mmCIF file of C-alpha atoms and ligand atoms in Angstrom:
data_model
loop_
_atom_site.group_PDB
_atom_site.id
_atom_site.type_symbol
_atom_site.label_atom_id
_atom_site.label_comp_id
_atom_site.label_asym_id
_atom_site.label_seq_id
_atom_site.Cartn_x
_atom_site.Cartn_y
_atom_site.Cartn_z
ATOM 1 C CA MET X 1428 6.749 44.288 -30.354
ATOM 2 C CA LYS X 1429 6.651 41.191 -32.342
ATOM 3 C CA LEU X 1430 9.978 40.093 -30.730
ATOM 4 C CA ARG X 1431 8.500 40.531 -27.225
ATOM 5 C CA PHE X 1432 5.392 38.390 -28.058
ATOM 6 C CA LEU X 1433 7.748 35.735 -29.308
ATOM 7 C CA PHE X 1434 9.729 35.833 -26.097
ATOM 8 C CA PHE X 1435 6.709 35.365 -23.849
ATOM 9 C CA SER X 1436 5.480 32.522 -26.072
ATOM 10 C CA VAL X 1437 8.839 30.736 -25.598
ATOM 11 C CA ILE X 1438 8.604 31.241 -21.848
ATOM 12 C CA THR X 1439 5.083 29.913 -21.778
ATOM 13 C CA ILE X 1440 6.112 26.823 -23.793
ATOM 14 C CA ALA X 1441 9.080 26.224 -21.556
ATOM 15 C CA LEU X 1442 6.915 26.376 -18.410
ATOM 16 C CA LEU X 1443 4.294 23.950 -19.895
ATOM 17 C CA ALA X 1444 7.059 21.602 -20.750
ATOM 18 C CA ALA X 1445 8.494 21.805 -17.164
ATOM 19 C CA CYS X 1446 5.113 20.952 -15.686
ATOM 20 C CA GLY X 1447 4.529 17.983 -18.113
ATOM 21 C CA GLY X 1448 7.923 16.630 -17.247
ATOM 22 C CA LYS X 1449 7.132 16.765 -13.556
ATOM 23 C CA LYS X 1450 3.870 14.905 -14.051
ATOM 24 C CA GLU X 1451 5.661 12.117 -15.866
ATOM 25 C CA SER X 1452 8.295 11.556 -13.224
ATOM 26 C CA ASN X 1453 5.456 11.371 -10.677
ATOM 27 C CA SER X 1454 4.015 8.221 -12.466
ATOM 28 C CA ASP X 1455 7.462 6.837 -12.630
ATOM 29 C CA THR X 1456 7.795 6.724 -8.793
ATOM 30 C CA GLN X 1457 4.221 5.204 -8.369
ATOM 31 C CA LYS X 1458 3.574 3.513 -5.134
ATOM 32 C CA ASN X 1459 1.458 0.412 -4.732
ATOM 33 C CA VAL X 1460 0.061 0.251 -1.120
ATOM 34 C CA ILE X 1461 -1.270 -3.244 -0.238
ATOM 35 C CA ASP X 1462 -3.287 -3.868 3.028
ATOM 36 C CA LEU X 1463 -2.839 -7.511 3.884
ATOM 37 C CA THR X 1464 -4.458 -8.868 7.173
ATOM 38 C CA ALA X 1465 -3.903 -12.292 8.728
ATOM 39 C CA ASN X 1466 -6.185 -13.901 11.438
ATOM 40 C CA ASP X 1467 -6.144 -16.570 14.059
ATOM 41 C CA GLN X 1468 -7.563 -19.096 11.470
ATOM 42 C CA MET X 1469 -4.353 -19.005 9.423
ATOM 43 C CA GLN X 1470 -5.772 -16.922 6.626
ATOM 44 C CA TYR X 1471 -4.668 -13.902 4.757
ATOM 45 C CA ASN X 1472 -7.404 -11.601 3.361
ATOM 46 C CA LEU X 1473 -5.743 -11.648 -0.034
ATOM 47 C CA LYS X 1474 -4.895 -14.649 -2.282
ATOM 48 C CA THR X 1475 -3.580 -12.489 -5.049
ATOM 49 C CA ILE X 1476 -1.654 -9.164 -4.956
ATOM 50 C CA GLU X 1477 -1.130 -7.227 -8.121
ATOM 51 C CA VAL X 1478 1.391 -4.425 -8.525
ATOM 52 C CA THR X 1479 2.997 -2.450 -11.410
ATOM 53 C CA ALA X 1480 6.553 -3.153 -12.589
ATOM 54 C CA GLY X 1481 8.914 -0.589 -11.528
ATOM 55 C CA SER X 1482 6.758 0.754 -8.734
ATOM 56 C CA THR X 1483 7.510 1.020 -5.070
ATOM 57 C CA VAL X 1484 5.456 -1.503 -3.219
ATOM 58 C CA ARG X 1485 4.488 -1.151 0.539
ATOM 59 C CA VAL X 1486 2.920 -4.189 2.138
ATOM 60 C CA ASN X 1487 1.031 -3.350 5.274
ATOM 61 C CA LEU X 1488 0.564 -6.509 7.379
ATOM 62 C CA LYS X 1489 -1.968 -6.462 10.280
ATOM 63 C CA HIS X 1490 -2.620 -9.470 12.553
ATOM 64 C CA ILE X 1491 -6.205 -9.143 13.262
ATOM 65 C CA GLY X 1492 -6.363 -12.154 15.615
ATOM 66 C CA GLN X 1493 -5.671 -12.321 19.251
ATOM 67 C CA MET X 1494 -3.186 -15.203 19.633
ATOM 68 C CA ALA X 1495 0.439 -14.594 20.439
ATOM 69 C CA LYS X 1496 3.309 -14.594 18.100
ATOM 70 C CA ASN X 1497 4.858 -17.816 19.494
ATOM 71 C CA ILE X 1498 1.617 -19.794 18.597
ATOM 72 C CA MET X 1499 0.048 -17.834 15.767
ATOM 73 C CA GLY X 1500 2.906 -15.793 14.336
ATOM 74 C CA HIS X 1501 2.433 -14.309 10.788
ATOM 75 C CA ASN X 1502 4.711 -12.638 8.346
ATOM 76 C CA PHE X 1503 4.782 -11.857 4.713
ATOM 77 C CA VAL X 1504 7.692 -13.372 2.804
ATOM 78 C CA LEU X 1505 7.949 -12.852 -0.890
ATOM 79 C CA LEU X 1506 10.022 -15.363 -2.842
ATOM 80 C CA LYS X 1507 11.989 -14.937 -6.143
ATOM 81 C CA ALA X 1508 10.674 -16.630 -9.252
ATOM 82 C CA ASP X 1509 11.157 -20.427 -9.521
ATOM 83 C CA VAL X 1510 11.822 -20.864 -5.843
ATOM 84 C CA ASP X 1511 10.240 -24.179 -4.511
ATOM 85 C CA LEU X 1512 7.627 -23.034 -2.034
ATOM 86 C CA SER X 1513 7.363 -26.110 0.095
ATOM 87 C CA GLU X 1514 10.997 -26.627 0.170
ATOM 88 C CA PHE X 1515 11.580 -23.080 1.336
ATOM 89 C CA ALA X 1516 8.763 -23.512 4.035
ATOM 90 C CA ALA X 1517 10.447 -26.730 5.257
ATOM 91 C CA ALA X 1518 13.820 -24.859 5.702
ATOM 92 C CA ALA X 1519 11.961 -22.099 7.604
ATOM 93 C CA ILE X 1520 10.609 -24.517 10.268
ATOM 94 C CA SER X 1521 14.203 -24.864 11.753
ATOM 95 C CA ALA X 1522 14.784 -21.148 11.679
ATOM 96 C CA LYS X 1523 13.045 -20.119 14.871
ATOM 97 C CA ASP X 1524 15.962 -18.028 16.077
ATOM 98 C CA THR X 1525 15.477 -15.678 13.061
ATOM 99 C CA ASP X 1526 11.700 -15.647 13.205
ATOM 100 C CA TYR X 1527 11.391 -18.433 10.751
ATOM 101 C CA VAL X 1528 13.128 -16.563 7.941
ATOM 102 C CA PRO X 1529 15.974 -18.983 7.017
ATOM 103 C CA LYS X 1530 19.371 -17.371 6.759
ATOM 104 C CA SER X 1531 20.627 -20.242 4.488
ATOM 105 C CA LYS X 1532 17.830 -19.189 1.944
ATOM 106 C CA GLU X 1533 18.130 -15.402 2.180
ATOM 107 C CA ASP X 1534 19.191 -15.202 -1.588
ATOM 108 C CA GLN X 1535 15.754 -16.628 -2.512
ATOM 109 C CA ILE X 1536 13.773 -13.777 -0.829
ATOM 110 C CA ILE X 1537 12.738 -10.560 -2.532
ATOM 111 C CA ALA X 1538 11.252 -8.950 0.691
ATOM 112 C CA HIS X 1539 9.785 -9.867 3.914
ATOM 113 C CA THR X 1540 8.215 -8.407 7.030
ATOM 114 C CA SER X 1541 8.958 -9.211 10.644
ATOM 115 C CA LEU X 1542 6.931 -11.849 12.459
ATOM 116 C CA ILE X 1543 4.070 -10.534 14.446
ATOM 117 C CA GLY X 1544 1.460 -11.704 16.880
ATOM 118 C CA GLY X 1545 -2.345 -10.779 17.544
ATOM 119 C CA GLY X 1546 -3.060 -7.107 17.428
ATOM 120 C CA GLU X 1547 0.272 -6.106 15.897
ATOM 121 C CA SER X 1548 1.175 -4.439 12.703
ATOM 122 C CA THR X 1549 4.186 -4.343 10.500
ATOM 123 C CA PHE X 1550 5.159 -3.278 6.947
ATOM 124 C CA VAL X 1551 7.899 -3.751 4.384
ATOM 125 C CA GLU X 1552 8.706 -1.477 1.372
ATOM 126 C CA PHE X 1553 10.632 -2.626 -1.676
ATOM 127 C CA LYS X 1554 10.899 -1.983 -5.458
ATOM 128 C CA ALA X 1555 8.591 -4.285 -7.530
ATOM 129 C CA PRO X 1556 10.564 -7.042 -9.260
ATOM 130 C CA ALA X 1557 10.346 -7.697 -13.113
ATOM 131 C CA ALA X 1558 6.974 -8.556 -14.713
ATOM 132 C CA GLY X 1559 5.951 -12.028 -13.628
ATOM 133 C CA THR X 1560 4.146 -14.137 -11.089
ATOM 134 C CA TYR X 1561 5.727 -14.655 -7.645
ATOM 135 C CA LYS X 1562 4.711 -16.525 -4.521
ATOM 136 C CA PHE X 1563 4.201 -15.019 -1.170
ATOM 137 C CA LEU X 1564 3.610 -16.949 2.155
ATOM 138 C CA CYS X 1565 3.697 -16.938 5.888
ATOM 139 C CA THR X 1566 6.836 -18.920 7.022
ATOM 140 C CA PHE X 1567 5.624 -19.821 10.593
ATOM 141 C CA PRO X 1568 5.676 -23.699 10.825
ATOM 142 C CA GLY X 1569 2.774 -25.209 8.919
ATOM 143 C CA HIS X 1570 1.063 -22.047 7.913
ATOM 144 C CA TYR X 1571 2.077 -21.882 4.186
ATOM 145 C CA VAL X 1572 -0.469 -24.604 3.445
ATOM 146 C CA THR X 1573 -3.276 -21.998 3.883
ATOM 147 C CA MET X 1574 -1.277 -18.860 3.850
ATOM 148 C CA GLN X 1575 0.159 -18.376 0.419
ATOM 149 C CA GLY X 1576 -0.809 -16.409 -2.703
ATOM 150 C CA ASP X 1577 0.342 -15.082 -5.994
ATOM 151 C CA PHE X 1578 2.146 -11.743 -6.264
ATOM 152 C CA ILE X 1579 1.666 -10.573 -9.731
ATOM 153 C CA VAL X 1580 3.848 -7.813 -11.299
ATOM 154 C CA LYS X 1581 2.412 -6.258 -14.542
HETATM 155 CO CO1 LIG M 338 1.259 -17.282 9.909
#
């Protein structure tokens, strides 16, 4: 009788441990969903984006304006740490064929969306980089002046 009780206790503890373990792995694969909009006035709705280190990040970009992609195109480009923002934006101007994402500077990019026009939406999903502060911008010619912000990983 005593042995049977012990057996059930062990089973109960094992089940509790299994559930606890599952919970933990859920928080490891945490997802940060960011809703970013961009308008015809060359503005994002966010100046700062904050995410958790090690999480999966999904950036939803929605162009809430009406102007076409070739005159008011918007994207979201996240640069690696210590990349010179204005230098990068300058290189992007001559990258019209690749939607203003310069192939020569691909190694300086963590993630980017496609370029969209008024009424369109896009998204990009990536693993959050190491803790720190990174820069994001729209690489359409001239837009980075008003369309840039801090991407903070904590
Ligand atoms: Co733009």
